[in-house]
Coordinates of C-alpha atoms and ligand atoms in Angstrom, one line a residue:
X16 CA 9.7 8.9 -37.0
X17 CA 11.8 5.6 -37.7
X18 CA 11.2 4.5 -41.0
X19 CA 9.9 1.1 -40.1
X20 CA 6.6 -0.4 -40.0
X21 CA 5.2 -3.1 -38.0
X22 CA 3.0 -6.1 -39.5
X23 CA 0.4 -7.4 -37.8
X24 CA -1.4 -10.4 -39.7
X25 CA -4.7 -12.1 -38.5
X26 CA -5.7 -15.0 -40.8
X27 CA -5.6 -13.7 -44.5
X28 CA -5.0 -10.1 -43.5
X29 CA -2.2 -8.4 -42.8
X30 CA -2.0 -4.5 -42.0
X31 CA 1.4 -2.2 -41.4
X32 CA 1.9 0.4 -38.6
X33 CA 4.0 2.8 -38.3
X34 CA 6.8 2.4 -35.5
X35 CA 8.0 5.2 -33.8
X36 CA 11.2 6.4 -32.0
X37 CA 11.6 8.9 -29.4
X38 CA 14.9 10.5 -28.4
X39 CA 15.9 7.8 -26.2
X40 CA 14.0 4.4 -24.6
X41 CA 11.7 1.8 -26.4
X42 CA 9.9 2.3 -29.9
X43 CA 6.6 2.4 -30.0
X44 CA 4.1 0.8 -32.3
X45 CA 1.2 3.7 -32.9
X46 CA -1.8 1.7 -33.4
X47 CA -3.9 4.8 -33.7
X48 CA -6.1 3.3 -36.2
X49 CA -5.9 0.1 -35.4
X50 CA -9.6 -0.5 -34.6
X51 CA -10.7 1.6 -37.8
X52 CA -8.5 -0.8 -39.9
X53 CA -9.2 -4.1 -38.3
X54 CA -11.9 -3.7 -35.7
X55 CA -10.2 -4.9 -33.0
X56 CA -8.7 -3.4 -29.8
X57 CA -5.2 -4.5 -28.0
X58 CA -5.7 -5.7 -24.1
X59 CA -3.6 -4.2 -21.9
X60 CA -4.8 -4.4 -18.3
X61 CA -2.7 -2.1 -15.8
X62 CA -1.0 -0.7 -19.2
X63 CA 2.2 -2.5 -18.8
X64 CA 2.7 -2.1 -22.9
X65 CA 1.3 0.8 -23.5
X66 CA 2.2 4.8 -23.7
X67 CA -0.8 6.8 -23.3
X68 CA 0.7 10.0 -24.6
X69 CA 4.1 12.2 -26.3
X70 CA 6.0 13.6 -23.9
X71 CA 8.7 16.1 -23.4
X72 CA 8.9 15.8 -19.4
X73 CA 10.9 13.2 -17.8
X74 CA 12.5 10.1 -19.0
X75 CA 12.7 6.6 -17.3
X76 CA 15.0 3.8 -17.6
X77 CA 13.8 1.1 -15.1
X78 CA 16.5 -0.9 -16.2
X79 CA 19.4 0.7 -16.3
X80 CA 18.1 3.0 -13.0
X81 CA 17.8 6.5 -14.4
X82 CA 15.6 9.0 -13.8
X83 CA 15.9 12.4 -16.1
X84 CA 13.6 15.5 -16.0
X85 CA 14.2 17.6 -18.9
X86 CA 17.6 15.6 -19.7
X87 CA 18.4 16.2 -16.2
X88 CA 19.7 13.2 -13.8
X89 CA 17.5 13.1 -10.2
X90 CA 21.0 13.0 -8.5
X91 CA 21.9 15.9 -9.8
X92 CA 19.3 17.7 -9.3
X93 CA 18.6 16.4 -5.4
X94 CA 22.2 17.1 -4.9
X95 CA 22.8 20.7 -6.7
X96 CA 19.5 22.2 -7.2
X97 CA 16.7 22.7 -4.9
X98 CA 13.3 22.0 -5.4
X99 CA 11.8 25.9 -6.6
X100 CA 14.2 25.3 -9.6
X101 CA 13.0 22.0 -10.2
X102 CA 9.7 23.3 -10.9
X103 CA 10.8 25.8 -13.0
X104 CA 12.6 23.2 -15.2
X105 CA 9.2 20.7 -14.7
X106 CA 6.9 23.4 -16.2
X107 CA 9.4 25.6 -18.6
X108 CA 11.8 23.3 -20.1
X109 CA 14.4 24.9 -18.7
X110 CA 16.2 25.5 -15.0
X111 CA 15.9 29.0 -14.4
X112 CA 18.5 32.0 -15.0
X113 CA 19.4 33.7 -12.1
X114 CA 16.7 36.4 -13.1
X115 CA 14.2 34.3 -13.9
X116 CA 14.4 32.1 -10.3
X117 CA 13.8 35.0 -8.4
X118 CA 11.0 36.2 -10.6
X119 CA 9.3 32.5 -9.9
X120 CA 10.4 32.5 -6.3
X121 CA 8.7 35.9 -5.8
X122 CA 5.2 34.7 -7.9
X123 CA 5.3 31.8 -5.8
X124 CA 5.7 33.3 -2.7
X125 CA 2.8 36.1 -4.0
X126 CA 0.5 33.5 -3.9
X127 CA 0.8 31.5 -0.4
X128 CA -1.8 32.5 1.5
X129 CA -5.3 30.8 1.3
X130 CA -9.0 32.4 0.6
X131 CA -9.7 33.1 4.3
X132 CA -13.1 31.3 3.8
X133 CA -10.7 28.4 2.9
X134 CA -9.7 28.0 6.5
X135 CA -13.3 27.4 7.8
X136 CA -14.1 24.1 5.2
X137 CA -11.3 22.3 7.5
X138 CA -13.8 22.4 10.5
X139 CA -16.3 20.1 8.0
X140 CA -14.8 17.4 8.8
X141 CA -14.0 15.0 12.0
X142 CA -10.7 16.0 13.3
X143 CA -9.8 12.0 13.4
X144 CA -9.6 12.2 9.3
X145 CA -7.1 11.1 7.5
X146 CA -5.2 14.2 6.1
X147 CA -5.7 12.8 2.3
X148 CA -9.0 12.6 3.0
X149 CA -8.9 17.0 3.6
X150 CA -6.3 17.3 0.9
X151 CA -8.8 15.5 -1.5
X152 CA -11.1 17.6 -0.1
X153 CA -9.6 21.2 -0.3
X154 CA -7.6 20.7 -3.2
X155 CA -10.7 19.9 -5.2
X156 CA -12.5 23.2 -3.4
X157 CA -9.7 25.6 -4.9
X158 CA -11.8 25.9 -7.9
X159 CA -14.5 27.4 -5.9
X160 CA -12.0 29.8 -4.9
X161 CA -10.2 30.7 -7.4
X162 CA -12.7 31.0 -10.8
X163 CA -10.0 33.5 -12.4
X164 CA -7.5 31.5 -13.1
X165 CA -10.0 27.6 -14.4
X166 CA -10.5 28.9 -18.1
X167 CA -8.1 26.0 -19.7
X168 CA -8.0 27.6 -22.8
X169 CA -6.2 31.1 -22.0
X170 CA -2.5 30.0 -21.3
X171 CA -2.2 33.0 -18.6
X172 CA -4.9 31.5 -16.6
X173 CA -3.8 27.7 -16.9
X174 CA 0.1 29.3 -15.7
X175 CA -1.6 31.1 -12.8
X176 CA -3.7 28.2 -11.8
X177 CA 0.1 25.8 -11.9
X178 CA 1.8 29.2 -9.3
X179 CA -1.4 28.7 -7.1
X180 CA -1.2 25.4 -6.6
X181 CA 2.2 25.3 -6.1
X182 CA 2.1 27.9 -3.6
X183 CA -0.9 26.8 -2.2
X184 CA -0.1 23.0 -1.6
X185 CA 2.4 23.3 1.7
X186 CA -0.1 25.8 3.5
X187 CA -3.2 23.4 2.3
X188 CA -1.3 20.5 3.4
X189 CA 0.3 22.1 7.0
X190 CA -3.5 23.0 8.2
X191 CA -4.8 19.2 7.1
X192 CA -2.4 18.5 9.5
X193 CA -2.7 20.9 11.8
X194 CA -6.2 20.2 11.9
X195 CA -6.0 16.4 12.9
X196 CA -3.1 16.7 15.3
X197 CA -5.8 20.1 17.1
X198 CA -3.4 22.7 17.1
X199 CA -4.0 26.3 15.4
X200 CA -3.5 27.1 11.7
X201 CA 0.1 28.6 11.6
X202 CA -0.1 31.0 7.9
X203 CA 3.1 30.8 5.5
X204 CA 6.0 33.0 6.2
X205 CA 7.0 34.5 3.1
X206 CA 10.4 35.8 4.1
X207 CA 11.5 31.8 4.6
X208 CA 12.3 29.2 1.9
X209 CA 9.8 26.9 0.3
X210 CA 10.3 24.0 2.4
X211 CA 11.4 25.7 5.8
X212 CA 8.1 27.7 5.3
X213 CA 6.0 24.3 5.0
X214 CA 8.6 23.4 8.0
X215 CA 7.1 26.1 10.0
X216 CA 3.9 26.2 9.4
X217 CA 3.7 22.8 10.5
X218 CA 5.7 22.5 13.5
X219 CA 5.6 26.4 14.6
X220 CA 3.0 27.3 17.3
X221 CA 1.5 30.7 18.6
X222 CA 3.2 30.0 22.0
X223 CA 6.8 29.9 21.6
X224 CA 9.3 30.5 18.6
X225 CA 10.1 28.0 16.1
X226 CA 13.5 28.0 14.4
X227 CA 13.8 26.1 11.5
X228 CA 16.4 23.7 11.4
X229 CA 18.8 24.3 8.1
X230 CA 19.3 20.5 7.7
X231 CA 16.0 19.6 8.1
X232 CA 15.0 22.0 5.7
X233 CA 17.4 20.7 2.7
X234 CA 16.2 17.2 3.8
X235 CA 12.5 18.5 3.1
X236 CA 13.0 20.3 -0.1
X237 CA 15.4 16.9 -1.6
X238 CA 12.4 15.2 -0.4
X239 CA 10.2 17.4 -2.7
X240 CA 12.8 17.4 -5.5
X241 CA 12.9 13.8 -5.6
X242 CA 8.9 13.2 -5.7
X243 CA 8.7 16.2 -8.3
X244 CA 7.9 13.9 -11.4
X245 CA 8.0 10.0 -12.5
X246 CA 6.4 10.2 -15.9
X247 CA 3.2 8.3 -17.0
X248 CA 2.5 6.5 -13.4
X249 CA -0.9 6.3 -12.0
X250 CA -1.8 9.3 -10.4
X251 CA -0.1 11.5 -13.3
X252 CA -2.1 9.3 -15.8
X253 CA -5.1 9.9 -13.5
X254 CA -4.4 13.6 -13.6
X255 CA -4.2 13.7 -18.1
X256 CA -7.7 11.8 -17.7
X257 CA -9.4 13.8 -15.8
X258 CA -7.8 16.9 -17.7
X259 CA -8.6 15.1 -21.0
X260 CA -12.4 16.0 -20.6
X261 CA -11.8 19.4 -20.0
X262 CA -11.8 19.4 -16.3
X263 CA -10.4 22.5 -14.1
X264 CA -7.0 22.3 -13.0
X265 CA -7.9 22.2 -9.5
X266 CA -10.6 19.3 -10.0
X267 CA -7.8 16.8 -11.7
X268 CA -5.1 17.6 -9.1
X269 CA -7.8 16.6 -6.7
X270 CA -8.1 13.9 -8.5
X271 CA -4.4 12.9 -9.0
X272 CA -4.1 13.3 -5.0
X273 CA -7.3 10.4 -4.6
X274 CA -5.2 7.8 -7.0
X275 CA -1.8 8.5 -4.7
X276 CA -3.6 7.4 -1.7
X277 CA -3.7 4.0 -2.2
X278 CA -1.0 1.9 -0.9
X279 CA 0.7 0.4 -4.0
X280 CA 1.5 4.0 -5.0
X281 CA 2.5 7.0 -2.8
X282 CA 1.0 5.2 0.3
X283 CA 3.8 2.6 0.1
X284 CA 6.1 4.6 2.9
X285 CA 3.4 4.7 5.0
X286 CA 2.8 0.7 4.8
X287 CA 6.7 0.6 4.4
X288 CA 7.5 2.2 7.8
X289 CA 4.5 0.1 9.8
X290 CA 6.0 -3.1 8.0
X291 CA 9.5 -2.1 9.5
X292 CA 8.0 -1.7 12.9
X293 CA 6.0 -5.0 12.5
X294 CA 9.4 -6.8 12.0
X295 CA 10.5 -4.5 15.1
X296 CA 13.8 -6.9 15.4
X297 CA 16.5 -7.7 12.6
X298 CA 16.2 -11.5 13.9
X299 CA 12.2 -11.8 12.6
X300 CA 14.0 -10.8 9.2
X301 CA 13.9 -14.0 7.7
X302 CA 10.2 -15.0 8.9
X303 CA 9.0 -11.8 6.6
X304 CA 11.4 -13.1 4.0
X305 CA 9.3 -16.1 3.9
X306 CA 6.0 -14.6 3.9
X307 CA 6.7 -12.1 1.1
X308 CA 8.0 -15.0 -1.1
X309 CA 4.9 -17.5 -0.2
X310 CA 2.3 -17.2 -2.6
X311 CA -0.5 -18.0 -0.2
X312 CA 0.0 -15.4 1.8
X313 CA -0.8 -11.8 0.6
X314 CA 1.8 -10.1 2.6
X315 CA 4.6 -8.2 0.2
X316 CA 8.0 -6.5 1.5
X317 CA 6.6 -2.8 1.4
X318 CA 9.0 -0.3 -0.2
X319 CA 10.4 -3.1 -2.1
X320 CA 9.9 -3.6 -6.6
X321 CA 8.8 -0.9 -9.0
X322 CA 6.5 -1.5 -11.8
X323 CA 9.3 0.3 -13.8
X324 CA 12.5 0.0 -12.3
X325 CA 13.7 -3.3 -12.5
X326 CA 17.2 -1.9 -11.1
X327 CA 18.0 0.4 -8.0
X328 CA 15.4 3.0 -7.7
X329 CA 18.0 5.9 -8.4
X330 CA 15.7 7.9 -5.7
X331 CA 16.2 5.6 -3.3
X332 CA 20.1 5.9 -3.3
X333 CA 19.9 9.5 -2.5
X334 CA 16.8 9.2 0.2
X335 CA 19.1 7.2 2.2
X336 CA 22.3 9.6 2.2
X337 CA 19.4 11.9 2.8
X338 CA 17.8 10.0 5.7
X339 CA 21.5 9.2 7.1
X340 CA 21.6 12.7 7.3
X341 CA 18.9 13.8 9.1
X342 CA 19.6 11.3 11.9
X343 CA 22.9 11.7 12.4
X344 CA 22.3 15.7 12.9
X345 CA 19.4 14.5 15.4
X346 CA 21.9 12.4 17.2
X347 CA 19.6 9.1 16.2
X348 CA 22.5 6.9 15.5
X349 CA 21.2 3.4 16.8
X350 CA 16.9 3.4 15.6
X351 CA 16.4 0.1 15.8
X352 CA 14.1 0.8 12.9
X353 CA 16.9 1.3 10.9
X354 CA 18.8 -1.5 11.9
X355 CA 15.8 -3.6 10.6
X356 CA 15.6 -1.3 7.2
X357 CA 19.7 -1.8 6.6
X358 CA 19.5 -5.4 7.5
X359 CA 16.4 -5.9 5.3
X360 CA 17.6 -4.6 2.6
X361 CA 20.6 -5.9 2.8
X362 CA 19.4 -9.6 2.9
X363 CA 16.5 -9.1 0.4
X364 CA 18.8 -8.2 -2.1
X365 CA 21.1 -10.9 -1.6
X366 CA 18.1 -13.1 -1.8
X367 CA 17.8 -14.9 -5.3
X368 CA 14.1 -14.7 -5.0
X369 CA 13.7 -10.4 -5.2
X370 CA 17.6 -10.5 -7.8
X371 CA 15.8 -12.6 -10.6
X372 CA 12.0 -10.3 -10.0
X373 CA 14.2 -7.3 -10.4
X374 CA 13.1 -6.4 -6.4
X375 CA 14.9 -3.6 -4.7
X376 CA 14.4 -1.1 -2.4
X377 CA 12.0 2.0 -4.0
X378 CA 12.3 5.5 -2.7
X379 CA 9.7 4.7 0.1
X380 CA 11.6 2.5 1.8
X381 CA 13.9 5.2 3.1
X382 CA 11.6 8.3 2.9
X383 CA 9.5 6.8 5.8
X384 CA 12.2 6.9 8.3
X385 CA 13.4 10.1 7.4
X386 CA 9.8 11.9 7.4
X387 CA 9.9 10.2 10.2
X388 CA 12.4 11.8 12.1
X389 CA 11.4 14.7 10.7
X390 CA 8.5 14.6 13.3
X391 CA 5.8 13.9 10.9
X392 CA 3.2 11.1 11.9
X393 CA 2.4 8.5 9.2
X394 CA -0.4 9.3 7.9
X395 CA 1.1 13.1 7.0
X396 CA 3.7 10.6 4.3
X397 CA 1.6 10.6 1.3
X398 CA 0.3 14.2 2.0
X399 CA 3.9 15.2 1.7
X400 CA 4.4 13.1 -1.6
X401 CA 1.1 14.6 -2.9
X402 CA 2.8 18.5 -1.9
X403 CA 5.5 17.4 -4.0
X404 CA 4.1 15.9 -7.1
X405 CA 1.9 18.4 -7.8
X406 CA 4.3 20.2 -9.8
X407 CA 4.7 16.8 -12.2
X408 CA 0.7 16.5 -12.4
X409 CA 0.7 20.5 -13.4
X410 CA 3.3 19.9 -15.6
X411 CA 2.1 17.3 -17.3
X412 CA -1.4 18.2 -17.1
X413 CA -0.2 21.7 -19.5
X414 CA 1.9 19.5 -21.8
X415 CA -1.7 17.7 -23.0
X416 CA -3.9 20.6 -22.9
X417 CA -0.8 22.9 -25.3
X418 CA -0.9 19.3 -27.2
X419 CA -2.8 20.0 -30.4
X420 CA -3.7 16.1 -30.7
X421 CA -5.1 16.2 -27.4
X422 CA -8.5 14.2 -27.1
X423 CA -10.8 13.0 -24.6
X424 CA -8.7 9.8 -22.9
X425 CA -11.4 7.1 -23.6
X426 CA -9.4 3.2 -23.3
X427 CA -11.8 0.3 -24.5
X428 CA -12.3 -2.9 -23.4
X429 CA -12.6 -7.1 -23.6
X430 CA -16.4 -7.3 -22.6
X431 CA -17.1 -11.1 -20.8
X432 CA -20.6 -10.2 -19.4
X433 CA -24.3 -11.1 -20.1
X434 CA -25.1 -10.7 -23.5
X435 CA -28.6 -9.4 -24.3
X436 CA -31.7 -10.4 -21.8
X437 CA -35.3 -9.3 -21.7
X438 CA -36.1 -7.2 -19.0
X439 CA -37.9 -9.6 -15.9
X440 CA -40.3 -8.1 -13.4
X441 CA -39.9 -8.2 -9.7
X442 CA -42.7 -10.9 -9.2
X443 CA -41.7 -13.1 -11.8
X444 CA -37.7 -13.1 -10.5
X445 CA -36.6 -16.5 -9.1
Ligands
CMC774 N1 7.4 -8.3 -2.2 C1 7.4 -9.6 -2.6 N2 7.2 -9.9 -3.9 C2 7.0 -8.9 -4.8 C3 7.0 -7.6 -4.4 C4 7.2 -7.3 -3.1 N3 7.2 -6.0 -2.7 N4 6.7 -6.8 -5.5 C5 6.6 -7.7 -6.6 N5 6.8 -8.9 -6.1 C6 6.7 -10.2 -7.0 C7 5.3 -10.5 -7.4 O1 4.7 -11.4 -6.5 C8 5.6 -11.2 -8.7 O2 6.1 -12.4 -8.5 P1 5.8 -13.6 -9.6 O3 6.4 -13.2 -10.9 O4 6.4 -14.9 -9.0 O5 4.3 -13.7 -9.7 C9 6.8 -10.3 -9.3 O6 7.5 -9.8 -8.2 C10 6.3 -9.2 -10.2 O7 5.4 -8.4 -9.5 P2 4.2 -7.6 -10.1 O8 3.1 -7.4 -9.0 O9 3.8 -8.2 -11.4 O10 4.9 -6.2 -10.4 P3 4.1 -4.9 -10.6 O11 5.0 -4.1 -11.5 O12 2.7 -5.1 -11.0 O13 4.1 -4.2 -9.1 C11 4.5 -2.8 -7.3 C12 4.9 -3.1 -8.8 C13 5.2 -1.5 -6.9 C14 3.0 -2.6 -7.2 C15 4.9 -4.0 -6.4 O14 6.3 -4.3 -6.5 C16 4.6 -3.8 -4.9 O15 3.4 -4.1 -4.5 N6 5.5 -3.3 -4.1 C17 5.2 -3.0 -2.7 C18 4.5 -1.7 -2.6 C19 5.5 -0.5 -2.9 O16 6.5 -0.4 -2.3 N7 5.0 0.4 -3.7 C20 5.7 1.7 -4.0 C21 6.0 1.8 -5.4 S1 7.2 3.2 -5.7 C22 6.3 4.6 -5.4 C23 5.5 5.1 -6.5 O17 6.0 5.2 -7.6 O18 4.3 5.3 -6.3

């Protein structure tokens, strides 16, 4: 704890908070008590100043473009390590001896397969569903399943619920879309990799065999390793808050996977990849240019600014060495997609307007393209993000339940409506 305090003085009064350093990035003011002392609240709306929690689990610096999980840099995990090991690190603390990463690639694997009964709550719903609508869906359902393993309290249960889900995400995520696109369930494959198995059993049909492609598969799992964490953001926050109150594990990924959808979070490549086939030619460039920058018009450059990094996403750098990849051993060297996406970025970055806003190209502006030629339709991007980050929500999820300051996440706020009025009955309203 840094020895400081902060002062806060309103009229007369003046009060002294304890500032607070963590191992690296900002202070923090804890204004734990600040209500008790002064009865008043801070106003934060979308949280912009605030950190909800202590953690132990990644580190962002939105300036200077660095993402760490566990003290380790995203590049060198993307480029070195594979996505099975991330998850070790995510939930243990520590990347895995060689012992220890078979042991967790074998309890992984043990636990692939769905509840058969699972298979039938697909046919609930219309086959013209969006896929986050059955992940939402069949996520949440696990704890029907899977009763042994939702006691929070017993730390053997809560690390067998973080292996199911882990397991379980790529097969619950290859029949959502296997489902919508009407072709049989394919079931996991346990003598393949984690991400040439989701490969598989999305693309593999009864009729004929499916190899998996080696390069497609490292494209997959760097995809997975490079949506594995980002610290406090919505749908992690979402996750604690749910978890807060005690919730099963199952119910708050559920829960974590409905705040991804939306588009200002992991639906962005989704939006990112129709925007870049709305432009369609790098000549309409500059007409989008203008849009994005007009005020009146609602329209923003998708896969573009970060509500933390204010430098180069240092995701995004490695998605597009990724993405180059995965075209060039697909023989895709001229998508005029990607001519716009290149000449986009390369203009909007040169543009003052996105240099002084701290604008540049986020991991989805790439990932679309790549999941792209990957051969999965739009609508499967922010499944594949939710697969992905599941191991962050788990892992942050266990860091607050093991946190013996844990308490029920309850945020306040600045009331502006009616004050008190006497009830009216129906035939006296006007
Ligand atoms: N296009 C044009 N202008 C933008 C954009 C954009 N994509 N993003 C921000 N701005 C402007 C915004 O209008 C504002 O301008 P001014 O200061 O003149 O009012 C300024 O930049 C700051 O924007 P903000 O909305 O206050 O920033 P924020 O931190 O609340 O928003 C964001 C972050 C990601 C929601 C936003 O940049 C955005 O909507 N981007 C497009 C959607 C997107 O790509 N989202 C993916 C995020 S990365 C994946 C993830 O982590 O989930």
């Amino acid at each position: 704890m840094a020895d400081e305090n902060a002062t806060l003085r309103i009229g007369d009064e003046t009060w002294e908070f304890p500032i607070r350093s963590g191992s690296v990035g900002p202070d923090v003011m804890d204004i734990g008590t600040l209500y008790k002392h002064t009865d008043r609240f801070t106003f934060d709306p979308g949280f912009t100043s605030t950190a909800s929690c202590e953690s132990n689990i990644t580190y962002i610096d939105g300036d200077a473009g660095i993402l760490l999980h566990r003290g380790y840099a995203i590049d060198d995990l993307a480029e070195h390590g594979d996505f099975l090991e991330t998850c070790h690190l995510l939930l243990y603390g520590e990347l895995p001896t060689p012992a220890q990463k078979k042991d967790f690639e074998e309890r992984v694997t043990y636990h692939t397969m769905l509840h058969d009964q699972m298979t039938r709550l697909y046919s609930g719903f219309r086959r013209d569903a969006h896929p986050m609508a059955l992940m939402v869906g069949v996520v949440g359902a696990l704890s029907a399943f899977y009763h042994d393993s939702t006691d929070i309290t017993d730390p053997e249960q809560r690390d067998i619920a973080s292996l199911r889900m882990i397991a379980k995400m790529p097969t619950i995520a290859a029949m959502a879309y296997k489902y919508t696109v009407g072709q049989p369930f394919v079931y996991p494959r346990n003598d393949l990799g984690y991400a040439a198995n989701f490969l598989q059993m999305c693309f593999a049909v009864p009729a004929e065999d499916y190899k998996v492609n080696p390069v497609m598969a490292r494209a997959m799992d760097r995809i997975f390793v490079l949506h594995a964490d980002h610290e406090q953001n919505a749908s992690t926050s979402t996750v604690r808050l749910a978890g807060s109150s005690g919730a099963n594990p199952f119910a708050c990924i559920a829960a974590g996977i409905a705040c991804l959808w939306g588009p200002a979070h992991g639906g962005a490549n989704e939006a990112a990849l129709n925007m870049l086939h709305e432009i369609g030619t790098p000549d309409r460039i500059p007409e989008f240019i203008a849009r994005a920058k007009d005020k009146n018009d609602p329209f923003r450059l998708m896969g573009f600014g970060h509500r933390v990094y204010k430098n180069y996403d240092p995701r995004a750098k490695i998605m597009q060495q990724t993405c180059h990849e995965v075209l060039n051993d697909l023989g895709i060297t001229d998508d005029p997609i990607l001519d716009v996406a290149m000449e986009l970025e390369k203009i909007a970055v040169e543009d003052p307007y996105f240099k002084e806003r701290g604008l540049y190209p986020n991991i989805d502006f790439y990932s679309g393209i790549t999941l792209k030629a990957l051969g999965f339709p739009t609508d499967m991007f922010t499944v594949l993000f939710s697969l992905a980050r599941t191991v962050g929500w788990i892992a942050q999820w266990r860091e607050m339940i093991e946190d013996p300051r844990q308490k029920i996440g309850r945020p306040r706020q600045l009331y502006t409506g009616e004050t008190h009025r006497d009830y009216v009955p129906v035939d006296k309203r006007k």
